[in-house]
PDB file of C-alpha atoms and ligand atoms in Angstrom:
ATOM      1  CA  UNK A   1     -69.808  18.214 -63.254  1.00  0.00           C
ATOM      2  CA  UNK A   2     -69.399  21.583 -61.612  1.00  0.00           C
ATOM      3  CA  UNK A   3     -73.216  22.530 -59.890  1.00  0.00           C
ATOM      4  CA  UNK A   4     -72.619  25.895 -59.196  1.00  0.00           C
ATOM      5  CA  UNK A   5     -70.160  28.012 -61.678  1.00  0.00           C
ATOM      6  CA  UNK A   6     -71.110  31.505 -60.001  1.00  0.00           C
ATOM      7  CA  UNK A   7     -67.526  32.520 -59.012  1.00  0.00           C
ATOM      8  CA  UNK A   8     -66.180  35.209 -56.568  1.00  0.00           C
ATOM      9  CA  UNK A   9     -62.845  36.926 -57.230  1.00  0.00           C
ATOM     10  CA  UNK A  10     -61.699  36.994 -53.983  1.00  0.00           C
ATOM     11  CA  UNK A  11     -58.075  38.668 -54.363  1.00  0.00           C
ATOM     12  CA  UNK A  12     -55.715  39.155 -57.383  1.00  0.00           C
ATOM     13  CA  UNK A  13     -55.139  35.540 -58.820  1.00  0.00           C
ATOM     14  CA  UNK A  14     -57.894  33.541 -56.311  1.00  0.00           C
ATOM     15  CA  UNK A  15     -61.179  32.793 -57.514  1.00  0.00           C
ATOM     16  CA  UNK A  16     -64.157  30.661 -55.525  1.00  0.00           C
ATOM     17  CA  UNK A  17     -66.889  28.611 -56.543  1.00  0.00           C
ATOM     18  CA  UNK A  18     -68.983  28.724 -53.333  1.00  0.00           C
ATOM     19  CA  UNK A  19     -71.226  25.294 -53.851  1.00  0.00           C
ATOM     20  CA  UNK A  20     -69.605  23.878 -57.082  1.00  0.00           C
ATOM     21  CA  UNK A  21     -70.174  20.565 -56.086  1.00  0.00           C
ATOM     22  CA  UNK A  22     -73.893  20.076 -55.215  1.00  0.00           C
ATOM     23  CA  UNK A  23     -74.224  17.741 -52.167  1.00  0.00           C
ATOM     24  CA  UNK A  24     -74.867  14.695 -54.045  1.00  0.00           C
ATOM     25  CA  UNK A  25     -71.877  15.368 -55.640  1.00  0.00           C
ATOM     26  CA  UNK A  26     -70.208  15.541 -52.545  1.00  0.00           C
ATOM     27  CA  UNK A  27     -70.921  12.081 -51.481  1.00  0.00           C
ATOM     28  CA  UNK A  28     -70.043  10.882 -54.708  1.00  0.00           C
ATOM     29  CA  UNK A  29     -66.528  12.541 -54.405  1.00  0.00           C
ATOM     30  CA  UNK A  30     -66.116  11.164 -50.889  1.00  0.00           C
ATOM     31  CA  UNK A  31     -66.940   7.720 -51.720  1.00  0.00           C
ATOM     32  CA  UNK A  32     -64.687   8.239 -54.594  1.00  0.00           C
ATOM     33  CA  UNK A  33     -61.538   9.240 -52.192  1.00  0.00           C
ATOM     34  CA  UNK A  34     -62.370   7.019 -49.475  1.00  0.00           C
ATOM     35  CA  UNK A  35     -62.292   4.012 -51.296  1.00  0.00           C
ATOM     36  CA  UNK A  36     -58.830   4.687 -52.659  1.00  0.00           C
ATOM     37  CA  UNK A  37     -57.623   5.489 -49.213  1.00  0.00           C
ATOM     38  CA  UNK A  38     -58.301   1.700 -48.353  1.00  0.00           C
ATOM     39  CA  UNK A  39     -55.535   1.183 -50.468  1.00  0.00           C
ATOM     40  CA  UNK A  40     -52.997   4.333 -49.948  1.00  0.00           C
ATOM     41  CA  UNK A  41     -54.164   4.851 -46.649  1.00  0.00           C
ATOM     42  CA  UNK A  42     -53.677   8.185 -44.131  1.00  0.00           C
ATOM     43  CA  UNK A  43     -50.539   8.458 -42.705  1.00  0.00           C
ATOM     44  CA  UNK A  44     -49.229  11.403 -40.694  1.00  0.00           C
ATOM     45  CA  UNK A  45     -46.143  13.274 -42.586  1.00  0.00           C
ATOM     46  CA  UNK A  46     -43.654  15.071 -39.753  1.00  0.00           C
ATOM     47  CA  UNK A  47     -41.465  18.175 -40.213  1.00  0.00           C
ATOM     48  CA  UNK A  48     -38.428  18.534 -42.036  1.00  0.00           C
ATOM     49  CA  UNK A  49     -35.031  18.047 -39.770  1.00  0.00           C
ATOM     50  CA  UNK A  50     -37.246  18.152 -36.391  1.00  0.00           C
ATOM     51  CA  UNK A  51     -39.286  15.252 -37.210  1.00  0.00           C
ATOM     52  CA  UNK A  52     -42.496  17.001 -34.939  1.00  0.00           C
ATOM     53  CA  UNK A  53     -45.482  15.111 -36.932  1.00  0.00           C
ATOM     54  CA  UNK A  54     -48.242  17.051 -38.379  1.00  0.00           C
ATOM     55  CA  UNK A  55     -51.725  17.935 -36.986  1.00  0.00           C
ATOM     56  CA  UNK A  56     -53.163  16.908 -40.396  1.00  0.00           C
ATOM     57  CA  UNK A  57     -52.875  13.421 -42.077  1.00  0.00           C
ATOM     58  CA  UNK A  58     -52.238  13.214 -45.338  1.00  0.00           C
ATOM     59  CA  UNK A  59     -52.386  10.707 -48.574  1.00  0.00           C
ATOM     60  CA  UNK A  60     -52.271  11.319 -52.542  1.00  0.00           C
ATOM     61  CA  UNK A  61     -53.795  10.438 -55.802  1.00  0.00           C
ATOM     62  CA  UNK A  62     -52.231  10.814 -59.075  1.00  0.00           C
ATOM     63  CA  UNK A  63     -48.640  10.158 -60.626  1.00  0.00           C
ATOM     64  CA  UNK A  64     -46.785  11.883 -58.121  1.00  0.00           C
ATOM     65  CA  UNK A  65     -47.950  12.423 -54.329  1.00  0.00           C
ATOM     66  CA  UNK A  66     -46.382  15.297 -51.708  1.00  0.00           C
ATOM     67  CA  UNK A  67     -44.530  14.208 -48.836  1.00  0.00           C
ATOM     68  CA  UNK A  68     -42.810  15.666 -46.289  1.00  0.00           C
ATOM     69  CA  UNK A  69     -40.192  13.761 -42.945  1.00  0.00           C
ATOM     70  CA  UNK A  70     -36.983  14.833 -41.825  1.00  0.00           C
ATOM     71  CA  UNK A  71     -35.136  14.494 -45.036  1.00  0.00           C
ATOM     72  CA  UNK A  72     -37.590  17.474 -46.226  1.00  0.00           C
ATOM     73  CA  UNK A  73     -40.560  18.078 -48.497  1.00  0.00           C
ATOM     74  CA  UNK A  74     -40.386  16.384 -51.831  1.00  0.00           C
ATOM     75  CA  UNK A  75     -42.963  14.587 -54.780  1.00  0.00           C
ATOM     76  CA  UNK A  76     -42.649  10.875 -55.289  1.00  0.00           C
ATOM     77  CA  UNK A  77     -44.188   8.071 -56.977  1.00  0.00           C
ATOM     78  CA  UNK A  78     -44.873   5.573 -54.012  1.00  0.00           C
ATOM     79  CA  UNK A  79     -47.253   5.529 -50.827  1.00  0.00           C
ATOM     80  CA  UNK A  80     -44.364   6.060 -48.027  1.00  0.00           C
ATOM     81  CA  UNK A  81     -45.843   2.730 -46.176  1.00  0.00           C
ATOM     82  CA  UNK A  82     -47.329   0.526 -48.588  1.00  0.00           C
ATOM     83  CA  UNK A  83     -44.075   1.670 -51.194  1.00  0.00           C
ATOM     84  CA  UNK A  84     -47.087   1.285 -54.296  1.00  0.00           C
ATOM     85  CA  UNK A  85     -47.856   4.335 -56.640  1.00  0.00           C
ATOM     86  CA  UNK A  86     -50.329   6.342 -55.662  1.00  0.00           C
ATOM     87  CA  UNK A  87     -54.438   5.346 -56.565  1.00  0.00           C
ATOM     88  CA  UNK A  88     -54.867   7.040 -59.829  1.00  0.00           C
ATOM     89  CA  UNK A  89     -57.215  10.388 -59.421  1.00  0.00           C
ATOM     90  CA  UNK A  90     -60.660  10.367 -59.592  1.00  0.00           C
ATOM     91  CA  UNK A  91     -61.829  11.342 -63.469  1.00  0.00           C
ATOM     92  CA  UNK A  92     -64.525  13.737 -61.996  1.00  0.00           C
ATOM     93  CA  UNK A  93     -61.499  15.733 -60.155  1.00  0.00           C
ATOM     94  CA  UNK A  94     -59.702  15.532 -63.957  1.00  0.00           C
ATOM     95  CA  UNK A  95     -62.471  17.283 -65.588  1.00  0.00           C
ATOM     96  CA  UNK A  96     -63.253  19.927 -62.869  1.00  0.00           C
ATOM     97  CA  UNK A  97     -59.532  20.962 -63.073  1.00  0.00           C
ATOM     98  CA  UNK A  98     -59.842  21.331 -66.788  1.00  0.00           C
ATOM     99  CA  UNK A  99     -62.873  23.281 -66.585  1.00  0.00           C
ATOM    100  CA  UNK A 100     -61.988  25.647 -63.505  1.00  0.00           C
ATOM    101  CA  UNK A 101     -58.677  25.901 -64.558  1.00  0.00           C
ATOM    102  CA  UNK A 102     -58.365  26.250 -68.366  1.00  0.00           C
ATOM    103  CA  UNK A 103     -55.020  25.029 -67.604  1.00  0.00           C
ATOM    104  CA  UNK A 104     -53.525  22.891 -70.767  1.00  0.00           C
ATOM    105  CA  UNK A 105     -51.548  20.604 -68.766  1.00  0.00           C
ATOM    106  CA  UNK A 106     -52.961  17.357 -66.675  1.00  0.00           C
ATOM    107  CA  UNK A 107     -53.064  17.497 -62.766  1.00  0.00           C
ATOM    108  CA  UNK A 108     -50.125  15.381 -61.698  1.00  0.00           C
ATOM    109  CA  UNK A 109     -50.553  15.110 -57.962  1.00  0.00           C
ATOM    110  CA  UNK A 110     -54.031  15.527 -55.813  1.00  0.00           C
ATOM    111  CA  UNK A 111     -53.167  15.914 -51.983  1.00  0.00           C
ATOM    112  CA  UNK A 112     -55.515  14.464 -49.782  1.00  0.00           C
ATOM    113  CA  UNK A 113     -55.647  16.312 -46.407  1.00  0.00           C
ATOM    114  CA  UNK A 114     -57.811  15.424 -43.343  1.00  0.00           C
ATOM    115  CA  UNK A 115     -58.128  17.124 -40.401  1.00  0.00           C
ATOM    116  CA  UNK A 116     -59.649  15.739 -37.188  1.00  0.00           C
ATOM    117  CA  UNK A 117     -59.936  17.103 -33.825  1.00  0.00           C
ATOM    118  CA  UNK A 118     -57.589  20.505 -33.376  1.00  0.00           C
ATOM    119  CA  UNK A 119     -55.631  19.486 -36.797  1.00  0.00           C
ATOM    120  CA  UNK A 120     -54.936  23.001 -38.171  1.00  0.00           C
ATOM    121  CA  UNK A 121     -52.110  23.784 -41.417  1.00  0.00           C
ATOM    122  CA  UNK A 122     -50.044  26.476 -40.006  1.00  0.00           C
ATOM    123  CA  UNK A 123     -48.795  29.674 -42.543  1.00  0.00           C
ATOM    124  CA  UNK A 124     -46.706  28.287 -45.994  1.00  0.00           C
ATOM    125  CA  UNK A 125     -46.126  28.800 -49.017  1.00  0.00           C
ATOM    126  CA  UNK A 126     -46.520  26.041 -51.598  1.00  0.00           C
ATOM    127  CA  UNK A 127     -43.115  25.845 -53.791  1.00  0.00           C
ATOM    128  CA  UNK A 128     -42.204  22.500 -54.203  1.00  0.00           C
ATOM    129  CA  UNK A 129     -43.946  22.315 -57.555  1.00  0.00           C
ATOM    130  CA  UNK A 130     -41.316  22.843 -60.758  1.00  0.00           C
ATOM    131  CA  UNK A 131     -44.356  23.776 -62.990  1.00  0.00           C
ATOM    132  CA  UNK A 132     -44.907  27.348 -60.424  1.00  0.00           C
ATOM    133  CA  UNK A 133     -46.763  28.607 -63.885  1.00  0.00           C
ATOM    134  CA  UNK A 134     -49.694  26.134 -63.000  1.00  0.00           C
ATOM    135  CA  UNK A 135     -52.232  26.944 -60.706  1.00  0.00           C
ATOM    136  CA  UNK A 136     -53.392  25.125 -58.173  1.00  0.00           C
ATOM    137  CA  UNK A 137     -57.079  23.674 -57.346  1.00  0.00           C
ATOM    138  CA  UNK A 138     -58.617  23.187 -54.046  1.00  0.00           C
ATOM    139  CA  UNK A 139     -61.911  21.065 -53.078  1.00  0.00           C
ATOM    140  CA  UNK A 140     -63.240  21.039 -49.477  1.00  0.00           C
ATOM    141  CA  UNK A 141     -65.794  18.454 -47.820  1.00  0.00           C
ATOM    142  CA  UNK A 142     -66.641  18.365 -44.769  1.00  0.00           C
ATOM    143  CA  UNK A 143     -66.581  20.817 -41.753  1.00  0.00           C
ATOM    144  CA  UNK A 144     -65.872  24.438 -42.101  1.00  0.00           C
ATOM    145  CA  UNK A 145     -62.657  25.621 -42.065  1.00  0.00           C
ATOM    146  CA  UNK A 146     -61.432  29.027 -41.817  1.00  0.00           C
ATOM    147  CA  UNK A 147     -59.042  29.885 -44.506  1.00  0.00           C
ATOM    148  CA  UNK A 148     -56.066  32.469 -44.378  1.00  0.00           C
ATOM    149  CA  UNK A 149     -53.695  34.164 -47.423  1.00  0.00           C
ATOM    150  CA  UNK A 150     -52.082  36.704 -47.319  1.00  0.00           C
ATOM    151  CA  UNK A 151     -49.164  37.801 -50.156  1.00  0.00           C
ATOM    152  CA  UNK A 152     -45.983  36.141 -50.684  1.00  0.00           C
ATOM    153  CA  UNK A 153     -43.758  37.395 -47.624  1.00  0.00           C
ATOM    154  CA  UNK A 154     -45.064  36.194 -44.291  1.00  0.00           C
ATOM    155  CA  UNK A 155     -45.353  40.072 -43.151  1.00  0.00           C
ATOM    156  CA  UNK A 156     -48.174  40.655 -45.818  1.00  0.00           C
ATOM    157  CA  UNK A 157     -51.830  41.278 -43.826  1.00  0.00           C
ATOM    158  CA  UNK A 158     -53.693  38.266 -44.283  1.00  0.00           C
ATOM    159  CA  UNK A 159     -57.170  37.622 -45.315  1.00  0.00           C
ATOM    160  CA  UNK A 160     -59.454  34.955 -43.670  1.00  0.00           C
ATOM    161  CA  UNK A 161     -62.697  33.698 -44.971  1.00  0.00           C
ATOM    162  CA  UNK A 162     -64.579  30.287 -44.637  1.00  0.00           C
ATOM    163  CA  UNK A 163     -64.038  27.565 -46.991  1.00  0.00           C
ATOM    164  CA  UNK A 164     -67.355  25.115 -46.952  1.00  0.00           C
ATOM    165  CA  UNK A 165     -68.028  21.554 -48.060  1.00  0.00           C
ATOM    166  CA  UNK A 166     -68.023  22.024 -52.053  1.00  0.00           C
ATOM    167  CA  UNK A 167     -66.052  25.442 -52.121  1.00  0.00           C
ATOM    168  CA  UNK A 168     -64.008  24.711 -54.985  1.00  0.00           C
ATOM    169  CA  UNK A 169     -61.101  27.423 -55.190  1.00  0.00           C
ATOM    170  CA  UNK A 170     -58.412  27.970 -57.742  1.00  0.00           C
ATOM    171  CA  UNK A 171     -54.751  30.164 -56.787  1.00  0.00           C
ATOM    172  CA  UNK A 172     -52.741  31.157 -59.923  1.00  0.00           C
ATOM    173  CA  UNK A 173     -50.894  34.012 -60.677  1.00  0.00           C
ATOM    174  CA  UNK A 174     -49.665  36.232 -58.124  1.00  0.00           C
ATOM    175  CA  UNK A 175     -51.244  34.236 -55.566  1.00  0.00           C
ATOM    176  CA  UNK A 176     -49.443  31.230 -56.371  1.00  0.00           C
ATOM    177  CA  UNK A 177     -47.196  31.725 -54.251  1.00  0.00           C
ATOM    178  CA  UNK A 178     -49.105  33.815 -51.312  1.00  0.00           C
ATOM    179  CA  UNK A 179     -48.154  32.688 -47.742  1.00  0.00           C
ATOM    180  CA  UNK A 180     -51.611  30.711 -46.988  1.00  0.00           C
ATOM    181  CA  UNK A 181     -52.841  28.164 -43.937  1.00  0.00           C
ATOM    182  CA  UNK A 182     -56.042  26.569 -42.132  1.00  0.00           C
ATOM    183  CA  UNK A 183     -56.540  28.441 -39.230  1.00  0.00           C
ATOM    184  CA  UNK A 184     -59.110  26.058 -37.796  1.00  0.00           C
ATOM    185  CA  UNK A 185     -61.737  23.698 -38.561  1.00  0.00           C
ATOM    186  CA  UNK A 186     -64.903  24.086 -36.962  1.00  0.00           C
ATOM    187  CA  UNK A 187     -65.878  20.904 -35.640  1.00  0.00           C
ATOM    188  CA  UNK A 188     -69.731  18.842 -36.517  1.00  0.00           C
ATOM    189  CA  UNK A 189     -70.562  21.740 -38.895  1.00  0.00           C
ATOM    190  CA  UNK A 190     -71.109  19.246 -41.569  1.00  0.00           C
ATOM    191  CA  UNK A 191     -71.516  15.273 -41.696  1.00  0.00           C
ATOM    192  CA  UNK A 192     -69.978  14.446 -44.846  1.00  0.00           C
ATOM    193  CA  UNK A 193     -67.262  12.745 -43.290  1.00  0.00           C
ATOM    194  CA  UNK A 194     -67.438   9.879 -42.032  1.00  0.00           C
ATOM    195  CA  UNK A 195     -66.146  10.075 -38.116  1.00  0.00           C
ATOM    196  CA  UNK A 196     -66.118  13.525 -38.801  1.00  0.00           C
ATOM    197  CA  UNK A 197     -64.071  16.513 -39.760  1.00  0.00           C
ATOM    198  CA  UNK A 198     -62.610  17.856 -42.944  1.00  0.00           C
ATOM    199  CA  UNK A 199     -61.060  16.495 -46.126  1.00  0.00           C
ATOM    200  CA  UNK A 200     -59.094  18.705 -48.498  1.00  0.00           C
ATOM    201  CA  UNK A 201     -58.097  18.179 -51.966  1.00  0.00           C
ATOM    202  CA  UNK A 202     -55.439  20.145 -53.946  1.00  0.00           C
ATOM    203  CA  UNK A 203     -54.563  19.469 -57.398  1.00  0.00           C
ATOM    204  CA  UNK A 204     -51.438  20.872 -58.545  1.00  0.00           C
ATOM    205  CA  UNK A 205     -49.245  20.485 -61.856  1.00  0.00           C
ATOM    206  CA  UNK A 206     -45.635  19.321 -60.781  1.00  0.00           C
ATOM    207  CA  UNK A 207     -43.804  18.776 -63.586  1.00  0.00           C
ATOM    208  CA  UNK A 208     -43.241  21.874 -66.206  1.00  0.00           C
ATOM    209  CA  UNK A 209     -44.359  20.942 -69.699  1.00  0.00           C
TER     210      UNK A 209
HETATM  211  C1  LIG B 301     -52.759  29.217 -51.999  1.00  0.00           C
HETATM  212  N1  LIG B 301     -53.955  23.018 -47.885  1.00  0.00           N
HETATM  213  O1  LIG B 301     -52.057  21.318 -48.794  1.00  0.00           O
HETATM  214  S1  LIG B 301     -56.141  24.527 -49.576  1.00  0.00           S
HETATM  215  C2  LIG B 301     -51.763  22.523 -48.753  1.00  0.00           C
HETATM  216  O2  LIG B 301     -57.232  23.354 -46.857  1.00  0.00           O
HETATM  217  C3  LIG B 301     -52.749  23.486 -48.227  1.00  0.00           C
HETATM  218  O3  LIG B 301     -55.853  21.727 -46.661  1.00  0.00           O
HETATM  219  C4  LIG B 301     -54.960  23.811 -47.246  1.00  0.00           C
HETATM  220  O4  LIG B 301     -52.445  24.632 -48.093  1.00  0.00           O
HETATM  221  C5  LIG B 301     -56.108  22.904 -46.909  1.00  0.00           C
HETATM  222  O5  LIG B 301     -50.676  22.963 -49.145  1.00  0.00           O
HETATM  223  C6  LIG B 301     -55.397  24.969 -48.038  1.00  0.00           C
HETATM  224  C7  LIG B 301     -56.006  26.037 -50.331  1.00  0.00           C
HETATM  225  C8  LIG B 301     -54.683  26.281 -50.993  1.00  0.00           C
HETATM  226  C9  LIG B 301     -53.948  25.270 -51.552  1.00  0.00           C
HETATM  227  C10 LIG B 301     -52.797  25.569 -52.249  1.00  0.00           C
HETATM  228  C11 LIG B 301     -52.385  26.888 -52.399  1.00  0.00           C
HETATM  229  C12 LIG B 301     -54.289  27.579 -51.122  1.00  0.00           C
HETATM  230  C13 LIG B 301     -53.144  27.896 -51.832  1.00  0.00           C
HETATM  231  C14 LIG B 301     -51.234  27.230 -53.137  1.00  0.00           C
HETATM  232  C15 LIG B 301     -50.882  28.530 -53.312  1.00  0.00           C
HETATM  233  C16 LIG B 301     -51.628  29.529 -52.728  1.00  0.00           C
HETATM  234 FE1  LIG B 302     -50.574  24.972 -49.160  1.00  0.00          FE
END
């Protein structure tokens, strides 16, 4: 259950809960992930065609999980090491997507991203998703990270603001498809994590209805 539902529109289609997850809510969400990741553990995806891994280590909950090597970005059912479907998603991460949302249509896939050390997400656009008419939920525990969108052509002037541990924010509309990364992550300015760092999760609806 959502703590906080004061909400900030931030830009045309992006709106923040600051604090929607009080921090005992938190640990409860992190306990929830990390014992899943025992079995669908972190693995590091790697570029398309170049193969040059990624900063930030990834797994997924859910039906269908992103994944991205050489042969591109794609959805699929299966852990890319263990070859088992994906842990199903936590419930509480079901409910908070219906309620931030309003969105009629289940979550499919929740990306789990976790950054460590200099692990940064550089500036993309998320379009791999058939159902583009969905929006798309992020949760953040952990360190800070500082957050930047801008509009959807790379050349648009970007916005940056901090995303804190419980920050719940939801893109739809025209900012579904607004060029956005994770500039950096600033380092012990939270200990939810165990070993440190940051943990991201981003519900999205794949397939259309
Ligand atoms: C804006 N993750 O996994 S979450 C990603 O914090 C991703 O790990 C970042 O971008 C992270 O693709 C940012 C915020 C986010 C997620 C999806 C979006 C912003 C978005 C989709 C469309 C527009
Ligand atoms: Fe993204």
């Amino acid at each position: 259950m959502p703590h906080s539902l004061r909400k900030l529109d931030v830009s045309p289609g992006v709106v923040l809960w600051p604090g929607c997850l009080e921090p005992a809510a938190q640990t409860a969400l992190i306990e929830d992930v990390l014992v899943r990741v025992r079995d669908a553990p972190f693995y590091r995806p790697r570029m398309p065609r170049s193969g040059r891994p990624f900063s930030v280590e990834e797994t997924n909950f859910g039906t269908l999980g992103w994944y991205s090597d050489e042969a591109g970005y794609r959805y699929q059912a299966c852990h890319p090491r263990t070859r088992c479907r994906w842990p199903p998603m936590p419930e509480s991460l079901i409910a908070l997507w219906s309620t931030l949302t309003n969105h009629p249509a289940l979550p499919e896939c929740c990306l789990v991203n976790l950054y460590r050390g200099d692990a940064r997400m550089g500036l993309h656009q998320d379009r791999d998703e058939a159902a583009l008419d969905a929006p798309v939920l992020s949760i953040s525990l952990g360190d800070d990270a500082i957050f930047r969108i801008g509009g959807t052509t790379r050349q648009s002037p970007p916005r940056r603001f901090t995303l804190r541990s419980g920050d719940a924010i939801v893109f739809g509309g025209i900012a579904r498809l607004a060029y956005h990364g994770i500039d950096r992550v600033i380092a012990n300015s939270c200990s939810l994590v165990p070993g440190g760092g940051r943990i991201n999760l981003t519900l999205r609806r794949v397939s259309p209805v």
